[in-house]
XYZ file of C-alpha atoms in Angstrom:
668
model
C 141.319 128.861 129.340
C 144.167 126.983 127.582
C 143.476 125.428 124.182
C 146.094 122.680 124.203
C 146.603 119.827 124.720
C 143.596 118.449 122.870
C 141.393 115.767 124.392
C 139.861 115.416 127.848
C 142.150 116.331 130.741
C 141.037 115.927 134.340
C 142.142 117.845 137.391
C 140.864 117.962 140.951
C 137.823 120.043 140.050
C 136.676 118.746 136.685
C 137.706 118.127 133.091
C 138.876 120.423 130.315
C 137.640 119.301 126.889
C 139.181 120.428 123.593
C 138.449 119.135 120.081
C 139.455 120.463 116.669
C 136.852 121.277 114.010
C 137.250 124.128 111.568
C 133.977 123.404 109.737
C 131.579 123.220 112.716
C 129.095 125.901 113.620
C 128.725 124.501 117.146
C 130.098 121.576 119.158
C 128.579 119.884 122.198
C 130.344 117.567 124.604
C 127.934 114.817 125.628
C 128.302 113.170 129.044
C 126.887 109.647 128.937
C 125.731 107.621 131.931
C 123.678 104.526 132.679
C 123.880 100.862 131.729
C 123.877 99.658 128.116
C 120.371 99.852 126.725
C 119.403 102.608 129.155
C 121.969 105.286 128.381
C 121.283 108.884 129.362
C 123.059 111.912 127.985
C 123.770 115.456 129.160
C 124.841 117.864 126.424
C 126.988 120.895 127.159
C 127.949 123.388 124.470
C 131.624 124.229 124.081
C 131.435 127.983 123.662
C 135.117 128.806 123.330
C 136.685 128.537 119.886
C 140.383 129.254 119.399
C 142.660 128.242 116.514
C 139.874 126.062 115.137
C 139.607 124.227 118.468
C 136.361 124.085 120.472
C 137.086 123.918 124.182
C 135.668 124.404 127.661
C 135.899 123.305 131.279
C 133.217 121.180 132.943
C 133.413 121.167 136.751
C 132.437 118.034 138.636
C 133.375 115.629 135.831
C 135.841 112.922 136.844
C 137.893 110.091 135.295
C 135.707 107.208 134.210
C 133.092 109.477 132.642
C 131.966 108.318 129.192
C 131.585 111.075 126.646
C 131.399 111.989 122.978
C 130.888 115.020 120.766
C 128.015 116.193 118.605
C 128.808 118.573 115.776
C 126.377 121.075 114.268
C 127.173 122.588 110.896
C 126.794 122.221 107.137
C 125.940 118.914 105.496
C 127.176 119.071 101.905
C 128.437 115.618 100.884
C 129.383 116.823 97.396
C 131.724 119.283 99.094
C 133.088 116.769 101.622
C 131.344 118.383 104.607
C 129.238 115.991 106.678
C 128.233 117.457 110.054
C 125.367 115.474 111.591
C 124.439 116.091 115.246
C 122.492 112.811 115.330
C 125.847 111.035 115.480
C 127.812 110.968 118.731
C 131.515 111.072 117.928
C 134.582 109.592 119.544
C 137.232 112.088 120.615
C 140.277 111.649 118.311
C 142.411 112.261 121.414
C 140.563 109.834 123.685
C 143.009 107.825 125.764
C 140.421 105.153 126.456
C 137.562 103.990 124.209
C 134.772 101.627 125.150
C 132.101 99.815 123.157
C 131.769 98.851 119.520
C 129.501 99.353 116.530
C 126.355 97.285 117.113
C 124.077 98.840 114.480
C 125.610 99.773 111.132
C 122.531 101.749 110.072
C 122.772 103.944 113.156
C 126.511 104.403 112.669
C 126.127 105.782 109.150
C 125.785 109.518 108.817
C 123.685 109.378 105.662
C 120.258 108.132 104.648
C 119.228 106.636 101.289
C 122.464 107.596 99.489
C 125.803 108.833 100.873
C 126.167 111.562 98.235
C 122.656 112.629 97.257
C 120.534 111.655 100.249
C 119.812 113.640 103.424
C 121.694 113.213 106.718
C 120.597 110.220 108.749
C 118.208 111.196 111.573
C 118.949 108.012 113.555
C 120.669 108.756 116.860
C 123.802 106.641 117.104
C 124.087 106.770 120.907
C 124.061 103.235 122.256
C 125.183 101.754 118.948
C 128.736 103.102 118.604
C 131.879 103.392 120.743
C 132.315 106.148 123.315
C 135.316 107.982 124.722
C 136.217 107.673 128.404
C 137.873 110.340 130.548
C 141.113 109.076 132.091
C 143.294 110.415 134.855
C 146.486 112.340 134.139
C 149.168 110.358 132.337
C 151.821 108.769 134.518
C 155.324 108.925 133.017
C 156.530 105.583 131.728
C 158.844 103.770 134.113
C 162.451 103.226 133.107
C 165.002 102.240 132.192
C 164.534 101.255 128.572
C 166.569 98.478 126.954
C 167.992 100.908 124.338
C 169.193 98.078 122.109
C 171.476 99.370 119.335
C 170.006 98.995 115.876
C 172.864 96.727 114.814
C 172.041 94.282 117.646
C 168.302 94.291 117.002
C 166.333 91.137 116.157
C 162.604 91.739 115.683
C 159.680 89.358 116.091
C 156.404 90.494 114.542
C 153.568 89.357 116.827
C 149.812 89.660 117.248
C 148.972 90.287 120.912
C 145.909 88.058 120.812
C 147.031 85.399 118.371
C 150.480 84.710 119.785
C 149.280 83.652 123.244
C 145.641 82.677 122.624
C 146.535 78.950 122.782
C 149.640 79.030 124.990
C 149.294 76.173 127.511
C 151.353 77.848 130.258
C 149.501 81.159 130.197
C 146.491 81.235 132.557
C 143.286 80.889 130.514
C 142.004 84.318 131.525
C 145.215 85.948 130.268
C 145.555 84.156 126.934
C 145.309 86.547 124.033
C 145.880 89.636 126.178
C 148.565 92.132 127.078
C 149.222 90.150 130.255
C 149.515 86.967 128.207
C 152.374 88.478 126.239
C 153.942 89.537 129.542
C 153.861 85.976 130.911
C 157.307 84.600 131.878
C 156.913 81.521 129.640
C 156.280 83.703 126.592
C 159.130 86.073 127.380
C 161.474 83.139 127.989
C 160.617 81.754 124.561
C 161.294 85.102 122.868
C 164.573 85.475 124.722
C 165.639 81.992 123.636
C 165.045 83.001 120.017
C 167.364 85.977 120.468
C 164.531 88.466 120.026
C 165.401 91.996 121.193
C 162.196 93.723 120.039
C 158.601 92.723 119.491
C 156.773 94.506 116.702
C 153.105 94.319 117.663
C 150.341 94.399 115.090
C 148.067 97.388 115.772
C 147.070 97.837 119.407
C 145.542 101.316 119.129
C 141.750 101.189 119.536
C 140.220 99.210 116.673
C 136.752 99.392 115.104
C 135.553 97.002 112.424
C 134.967 98.507 108.988
C 131.522 98.540 107.342
C 132.191 95.684 104.862
C 133.237 93.415 107.736
C 130.267 94.451 109.828
C 128.029 93.602 106.877
C 129.533 90.091 106.785
C 129.571 89.618 110.552
C 133.371 89.566 110.644
C 135.991 91.493 112.588
C 139.306 93.075 111.667
C 141.550 90.616 113.486
C 144.812 92.174 112.335
C 143.659 95.564 113.593
C 144.464 97.809 110.641
C 141.282 99.771 111.273
C 142.090 102.432 113.842
C 139.380 104.389 115.603
C 141.488 106.059 118.308
C 145.205 106.644 117.881
C 146.011 107.294 121.570
C 143.974 104.540 123.253
C 145.098 100.914 123.783
C 142.634 98.466 122.265
C 140.223 97.367 125.000
C 139.765 93.894 123.533
C 143.285 92.851 124.533
C 142.751 93.468 128.264
C 142.113 90.468 130.511
C 139.944 92.674 132.759
C 137.428 94.994 131.045
C 138.510 98.603 131.379
C 142.049 97.752 132.517
C 143.739 98.078 129.121
C 145.902 101.055 130.102
C 147.302 99.412 133.240
C 147.777 96.037 131.541
C 149.529 97.561 128.551
C 151.959 99.327 130.875
C 152.537 96.042 132.721
C 153.323 94.280 129.451
C 155.841 96.914 128.396
C 157.541 96.826 131.785
C 157.827 93.021 131.725
C 159.317 92.986 128.237
C 161.722 95.785 129.122
C 162.865 93.879 132.194
C 163.878 91.047 129.855
C 165.759 93.417 127.544
C 163.059 93.335 124.860
C 161.901 96.563 123.239
C 158.310 97.250 122.170
C 157.627 98.546 118.661
C 154.043 99.350 117.688
C 152.555 98.962 114.235
C 150.679 102.236 113.791
C 148.197 103.065 111.012
C 148.192 106.866 110.515
C 147.205 106.534 106.858
C 143.467 105.790 107.179
C 140.753 105.135 109.763
C 138.039 102.575 110.441
C 135.311 104.795 109.007
C 135.819 103.569 105.425
C 134.751 105.542 102.370
C 131.808 107.916 102.044
C 129.392 104.989 102.280
C 130.917 103.980 105.587
C 130.404 105.117 109.150
C 130.502 108.423 110.986
C 132.228 107.522 114.244
C 134.643 110.425 114.712
C 136.752 112.113 112.037
C 134.168 112.286 109.248
C 131.640 113.944 111.523
C 134.075 116.325 113.186
C 135.761 117.798 110.126
C 136.085 115.463 107.147
C 138.069 117.892 105.004
C 140.605 118.515 107.759
C 141.264 114.806 108.268
C 140.744 113.104 104.910
C 141.925 113.571 101.352
C 138.708 114.628 99.608
C 138.332 114.862 95.849
C 136.566 117.686 94.062
C 133.389 115.612 93.916
C 133.255 115.024 97.667
C 134.409 111.417 97.520
C 137.346 110.228 99.591
C 140.599 109.813 97.704
C 141.784 106.260 98.321
C 145.466 105.382 97.976
C 145.305 102.970 100.919
C 142.824 100.455 99.524
C 140.556 100.973 102.545
C 138.124 103.601 101.294
C 139.712 106.680 102.874
C 143.098 108.321 103.238
C 144.227 110.642 106.015
C 145.665 113.836 104.549
C 149.291 113.943 105.657
C 149.476 117.558 104.539
C 146.766 118.718 106.919
C 147.997 120.469 110.099
C 145.186 118.703 111.967
C 146.524 115.297 110.905
C 150.176 116.202 111.462
C 149.354 117.333 114.995
C 147.220 114.273 115.773
C 149.754 111.734 114.521
C 152.719 113.310 116.270
C 150.785 113.794 119.506
C 149.615 110.172 119.390
C 153.051 108.692 118.746
C 154.575 110.872 121.449
C 151.876 109.720 123.878
C 152.812 106.050 123.383
C 156.458 106.843 124.083
C 155.998 109.082 127.125
C 152.994 107.445 128.801
C 153.701 103.793 128.010
C 157.423 103.565 127.341
C 157.100 102.324 123.767
C 160.459 102.143 121.989
C 159.522 102.601 118.362
C 156.989 102.423 115.577
C 156.433 100.592 112.326
C 154.293 102.881 110.172
C 151.776 101.030 108.018
C 151.644 102.176 104.376
C 154.136 104.858 105.304
C 154.348 106.162 101.743
C 150.944 107.763 102.360
C 152.597 110.002 104.951
C 154.825 111.337 102.165
C 151.915 112.067 99.813
C 150.020 115.155 101.022
C 146.562 115.365 99.474
C 147.307 111.982 97.830
C 149.814 113.573 95.458
C 153.353 112.549 94.564
C 155.734 111.110 97.131
C 158.145 113.432 98.921
C 160.464 112.032 101.629
C 160.536 115.528 103.142
C 156.745 115.906 103.284
C 155.374 117.675 106.378
C 154.315 114.646 108.420
C 157.423 112.564 107.730
C 159.572 115.562 108.608
C 157.583 116.361 111.757
C 158.083 112.818 113.064
C 161.765 112.712 112.167
C 162.655 115.987 113.895
C 160.402 115.666 116.938
C 162.648 115.716 120.041
C 160.901 112.632 121.471
C 160.080 110.635 118.350
C 163.504 111.141 116.777
C 164.918 109.064 119.650
C 162.583 106.141 118.889
C 163.101 103.379 116.347
C 161.228 104.446 113.209
C 160.333 101.825 110.601
C 158.491 102.589 107.371
C 156.437 100.181 105.331
C 157.608 101.902 102.137
C 154.606 101.342 99.906
C 150.869 101.961 99.674
C 148.092 100.651 97.436
C 149.352 102.412 94.290
C 152.374 102.221 92.035
C 153.448 105.739 92.955
C 153.707 104.635 96.563
C 156.298 101.868 96.105
C 159.292 103.630 97.641
C 161.697 101.022 99.022
C 164.894 102.953 99.715
C 163.180 106.311 99.230
C 162.699 107.451 102.820
C 164.879 109.864 104.757
C 167.842 109.095 106.983
C 165.746 108.807 110.148
C 163.858 105.806 108.813
C 164.515 102.101 108.568
C 162.327 100.264 106.079
C 160.670 96.930 105.537
C 162.765 95.737 102.607
C 160.396 94.045 100.182
C 163.259 93.489 97.756
C 164.998 91.349 100.376
C 161.866 89.220 100.866
C 161.416 88.670 97.148
C 165.081 87.917 96.449
C 165.425 85.337 99.232
C 162.161 83.631 98.329
C 163.162 83.520 94.676
C 166.647 82.185 95.375
C 165.472 79.308 97.531
C 162.837 78.242 95.008
C 165.400 78.258 92.213
C 164.470 81.560 90.548
C 166.099 84.937 90.219
C 169.664 86.019 89.766
C 172.622 85.447 92.053
C 173.507 89.144 91.967
C 170.189 90.207 93.486
C 170.387 87.867 96.457
C 174.058 88.765 97.000
C 173.124 92.440 97.373
C 170.423 91.561 99.893
C 172.751 89.305 101.939
C 175.170 92.165 102.552
C 172.735 94.856 103.698
C 171.308 96.238 100.437
C 173.906 98.976 100.082
C 172.517 99.670 96.606
C 169.244 100.672 98.268
C 170.341 102.452 101.460
C 173.961 103.609 101.271
C 173.507 106.632 99.016
C 170.992 108.192 101.420
C 173.520 108.075 104.260
C 171.870 105.209 106.100
C 173.504 102.111 107.540
C 172.838 98.408 106.925
C 170.363 98.142 109.778
C 168.045 100.468 107.860
C 167.133 97.351 105.897
C 164.508 95.436 107.861
C 165.058 92.022 106.346
C 162.168 89.588 106.351
C 160.999 86.514 104.475
C 157.503 86.286 105.953
C 155.195 88.735 107.728
C 151.590 88.857 108.887
C 150.593 89.810 105.337
C 151.214 86.704 103.232
C 152.083 83.066 103.752
C 153.612 81.811 106.972
C 156.979 80.097 106.565
C 155.352 76.672 106.618
C 152.808 77.692 104.008
C 155.543 79.276 101.889
C 156.982 75.786 101.320
C 153.606 74.007 101.213
C 151.395 76.040 98.864
C 151.829 77.579 95.443
C 148.406 79.246 95.435
C 146.477 81.221 98.027
C 143.489 79.560 99.692
C 141.513 82.460 101.171
C 137.982 81.106 100.790
C 137.306 81.403 104.541
C 137.593 85.197 104.281
C 134.276 85.363 102.457
C 135.592 87.277 99.441
C 135.602 84.496 96.862
C 139.380 84.037 97.140
C 139.844 87.366 95.348
C 141.654 89.034 98.269
C 145.340 88.637 99.035
C 148.263 88.698 96.654
C 148.879 86.181 93.887
C 152.610 86.982 93.929
C 153.617 84.498 96.623
C 156.964 83.269 95.214
C 156.364 79.997 97.006
C 156.821 76.292 96.305
C 154.989 73.154 97.422
C 157.478 70.378 96.557
C 154.958 68.493 94.470
C 151.867 68.508 96.689
C 149.560 71.453 97.334
C 149.002 71.724 101.069
C 149.513 69.243 103.859
C 150.909 65.806 103.115
C 151.792 62.612 104.953
C 154.847 62.028 102.762
C 157.904 62.087 105.042
C 160.140 62.897 102.073
C 158.174 66.006 101.130
C 157.840 67.127 104.748
C 161.601 66.733 105.171
C 162.281 68.833 102.082
C 159.906 71.525 103.247
C 161.523 71.744 106.662
C 164.983 71.883 105.099
C 163.929 74.759 102.848
C 162.377 76.569 105.814
C 165.574 76.206 107.842
C 167.628 77.479 104.919
C 165.487 80.613 104.696
C 165.591 81.196 108.454
C 169.357 80.793 108.391
C 169.659 83.209 105.485
C 167.523 85.770 107.298
C 169.445 85.686 110.563
C 172.874 85.623 108.911
C 172.250 88.469 106.463
C 173.572 91.950 107.152
C 170.712 94.201 108.219
C 167.973 93.939 110.830
C 166.202 90.566 110.768
C 162.466 90.338 111.419
C 160.928 86.972 112.246
C 157.214 86.282 111.969
C 156.105 85.057 115.379
C 154.924 81.475 115.103
C 157.136 80.540 112.155
C 159.553 78.946 114.587
C 156.634 76.778 115.768
C 155.855 75.582 112.219
C 152.548 77.431 112.136
C 150.199 77.074 109.181
C 147.222 79.119 108.043
C 146.114 76.428 105.610
C 147.375 78.433 102.653
C 145.488 81.610 103.596
C 147.748 84.542 102.778
C 145.397 87.275 104.001
C 143.784 86.044 107.227
C 143.022 89.594 108.371
C 139.444 88.830 109.377
C 139.872 85.378 110.955
C 140.008 85.547 114.734
C 140.136 81.774 115.105
C 142.689 78.923 115.105
C 143.582 79.813 111.506
C 145.392 82.861 112.852
C 146.281 81.765 116.363
C 149.687 80.278 117.139
C 149.797 76.693 118.364
C 152.461 75.672 120.884
C 153.370 72.006 120.278
C 155.868 70.601 122.753
C 157.648 68.347 120.272
C 157.954 67.489 116.591
C 158.918 70.081 113.959
C 157.950 72.962 116.271
C 160.528 71.933 118.860
C 163.314 71.281 116.358
C 162.664 74.443 114.351
C 162.660 76.507 117.536
C 165.982 74.941 118.508
C 167.381 75.673 115.042
C 166.251 79.319 115.166
C 167.719 79.741 118.640
C 171.032 78.280 117.492
C 171.339 80.616 114.507
C 170.363 83.611 116.642
C 173.055 82.755 119.174
C 175.675 82.442 116.423
C 174.620 85.836 115.073
C 174.755 87.420 118.516
C 178.186 85.948 119.269
C 180.025 87.713 116.444
C 179.904 91.428 115.578
C 180.888 90.457 112.027
C 177.453 88.899 111.593
C 175.548 92.027 112.637
C 177.899 94.785 111.575
C 177.088 98.458 111.808
C 178.667 99.590 108.529
C 178.448 98.622 104.898
C 181.298 96.535 103.535
C 184.086 98.276 101.664
C 185.856 96.886 98.639
C 188.034 93.957 99.639
C 186.167 93.165 102.864
C 183.993 90.530 101.214
C 185.001 87.587 99.054
C 182.353 86.159 96.741
C 183.244 82.552 96.004
C 182.149 80.241 93.211
C 181.619 76.596 94.271
C 184.047 75.608 91.513
C 186.839 77.023 93.666
C 187.419 80.555 92.344
C 186.328 84.103 92.887
C 183.049 85.038 91.290
C 183.724 86.725 87.948
C 181.621 89.168 85.991
C 180.075 86.465 83.829
C 179.156 84.394 86.914
C 176.778 87.072 88.135
C 174.795 86.679 84.921
C 174.737 82.882 84.924
C 171.009 82.110 85.000
C 171.694 78.492 85.926
C 173.936 79.176 88.923
C 172.213 78.177 92.159
C 175.186 78.204 94.552
C 177.137 81.005 96.165
C 179.828 81.467 98.779
C 180.315 84.561 100.934
C 183.444 85.037 103.055
C 183.331 88.007 105.446
C 185.811 88.349 108.288
C 186.293 84.732 109.401
C 182.813 83.531 108.472
C 182.141 81.489 105.350
C 178.503 81.192 104.298
C 177.686 78.675 101.592
C 174.247 78.678 99.963
C 172.986 76.074 97.528
C 169.408 76.311 96.253
C 169.547 73.566 93.636
C 167.557 70.314 93.873
C 170.673 68.140 93.568
C 173.896 67.926 95.566
C 176.929 69.736 94.139
C 180.646 69.837 95.010
C 182.119 73.033 96.440
C 185.765 73.887 96.989
C 186.566 75.962 100.064
C 188.301 79.340 99.570
C 191.535 80.598 101.150
C 191.387 81.610 104.785
C 191.006 78.229 106.423
C 191.008 75.944 108.101
C 187.209 76.154 108.337
C 185.155 74.599 111.119
C 181.489 73.763 110.375
C 179.201 75.666 112.748
C 175.733 75.422 111.188
C 174.114 72.974 108.773
C 170.550 73.726 107.683
C 169.999 70.138 106.541
C 170.138 69.052 110.177
C 166.976 69.462 112.264
C 168.719 71.410 115.035
C 171.403 72.919 112.802
C 174.280 71.083 114.507
C 176.729 69.754 111.884
C 177.393 66.006 111.760
C 181.089 66.749 112.160
C 182.859 69.795 113.520
C 186.221 68.663 112.157
C 188.273 71.498 110.688
C 188.606 71.523 106.908
C 191.681 73.004 105.206
C 191.302 75.690 102.556
C 190.932 74.079 99.144
C 189.016 71.088 100.490
C 186.141 69.997 98.263
C 182.943 69.258 100.136
C 179.446 68.317 99.043
C 176.612 70.805 99.337
C 173.332 68.916 99.838
C 170.207 70.037 97.969
C 168.734 73.318 99.233
C 171.308 73.743 101.967
C 172.947 76.513 103.945
C 176.294 75.877 105.634
C 178.151 78.270 107.919
C 181.810 77.665 108.688
C 184.184 79.591 110.916
C 187.679 80.298 109.638
C 190.880 80.538 111.577
């Protein structure tokens, strides 16, 4: 009887079950039938144990069968061992998961106290999710878009939120995988020049105990229960999530758009020791989680638990899960949430060559995918921008901060100059290329672009946490009024600043990442952490006119300019002499200029393209450098970006840079 692969695998005669648990004394697979409220269960002991894996073959079982595991063994919370056969457990390798937590008391593995009390005797069947047997995987259809990194433009999207209010998507498909596959949505993404969607977590989600206590849900999805199963809540037809996810990928691929998944292999939905026992904690807590000497979960993720990236059980699970998304669904890449955790075995110091990071990077399948690290975690030790290995691109938080600071009149010119040209100071020494820098100004975590120019303080009261959650380091500006305003002058200034930041993002060297909905002038009312709000706060509106239409047109124009010239999305870092930094006074930038705290203007000439940035509140003169004549191509002060005049301007001409403006000119 083969041990691997793990999970439930059906053939013509039955199903082979295999689950890892080194601490169990016995494991039962539980076959569940009947309607909700009247569930019945048949328990079958898995008598074979090989390499720490309990396994066996059950004839007569077929795809569609609901199942779970019950684990018998020691219950010593102070030692991090928490077997409790009263709790039915989801298979970590389940490829489909159904149901949700409906009774938090039943889902907890402890009674009275999580460390000193006895195991809970309450049977969790009927109150927690279950695994579902699926048929054999079907290889993903091809071909893939295979977009080169240097040509990549990413849009970060939420499957539900991006299409929940789209007027052209059929009502039954809004907020689903099929909604994202709708031609109107794909046409919009294509118009924006998007070559890859980066989807917030779509692996099976379960709400954490604190949210369940408050009657909320984890809308963002950073609460994974099953790493191989598509989230059932994003299917338009119950139970059809696998087929619909495949349909979505195929539709995006047909349009030349890659699919990148935001994966969360740093923690699970079970929370800390006071949380739930849904799967990992009950199977083998010490093999999955970082456990301290007192039995408590080590927490470097801010979620209550941390998966141990040094555990062979975790390394195998994560790599098997990622490989499954590539081979069975055709996924093109992954953004790894809190990826620094993967480089910190047993929650220790960071090592870019740690076992899990290395296993992903050298895997023959995963090494061909786009790999993006979020290079930080919830601790200071975990902030590792630029610290990952050559296989990884990274969300560049230094880019975000520098661009935000520049356009609000803070920060030094030298910092933003480094970010504009690909952050060679961060990525070149490791042997990576400019596209390793995933440049972004806004993301799901933080203000939207509209809120970035409308609020100076977070307004997270709706989250139910007393406005204590979310960062206070927003680096934003409100132009004199906190929040929405009817002042046309202030609205105009806000839109101009937003266009300047979008232009900066798309014209910087590196890989740009847009936040889906920013182009539609989306607001969250100043909420910079709307992780638990599955309502219009988080959903994207689709206005047909007004700022949404003009900002979409502006974004599309800049994206087309970027796409049209290899010089604007180059594959290599600049060498000495390939870039001219120009002072608006009509001279090369000198050493003292880079330390001028009052300088708010900068010119960058690369190849034939002249980019002029002015973040000051007043207009200033600027003299054009050698290399002309220069033809205006983009003007961020214009709603659609089209310059008032496209008349060529000779080198040495003095022009006026409007307040908070970005101008792009094309040389001879």
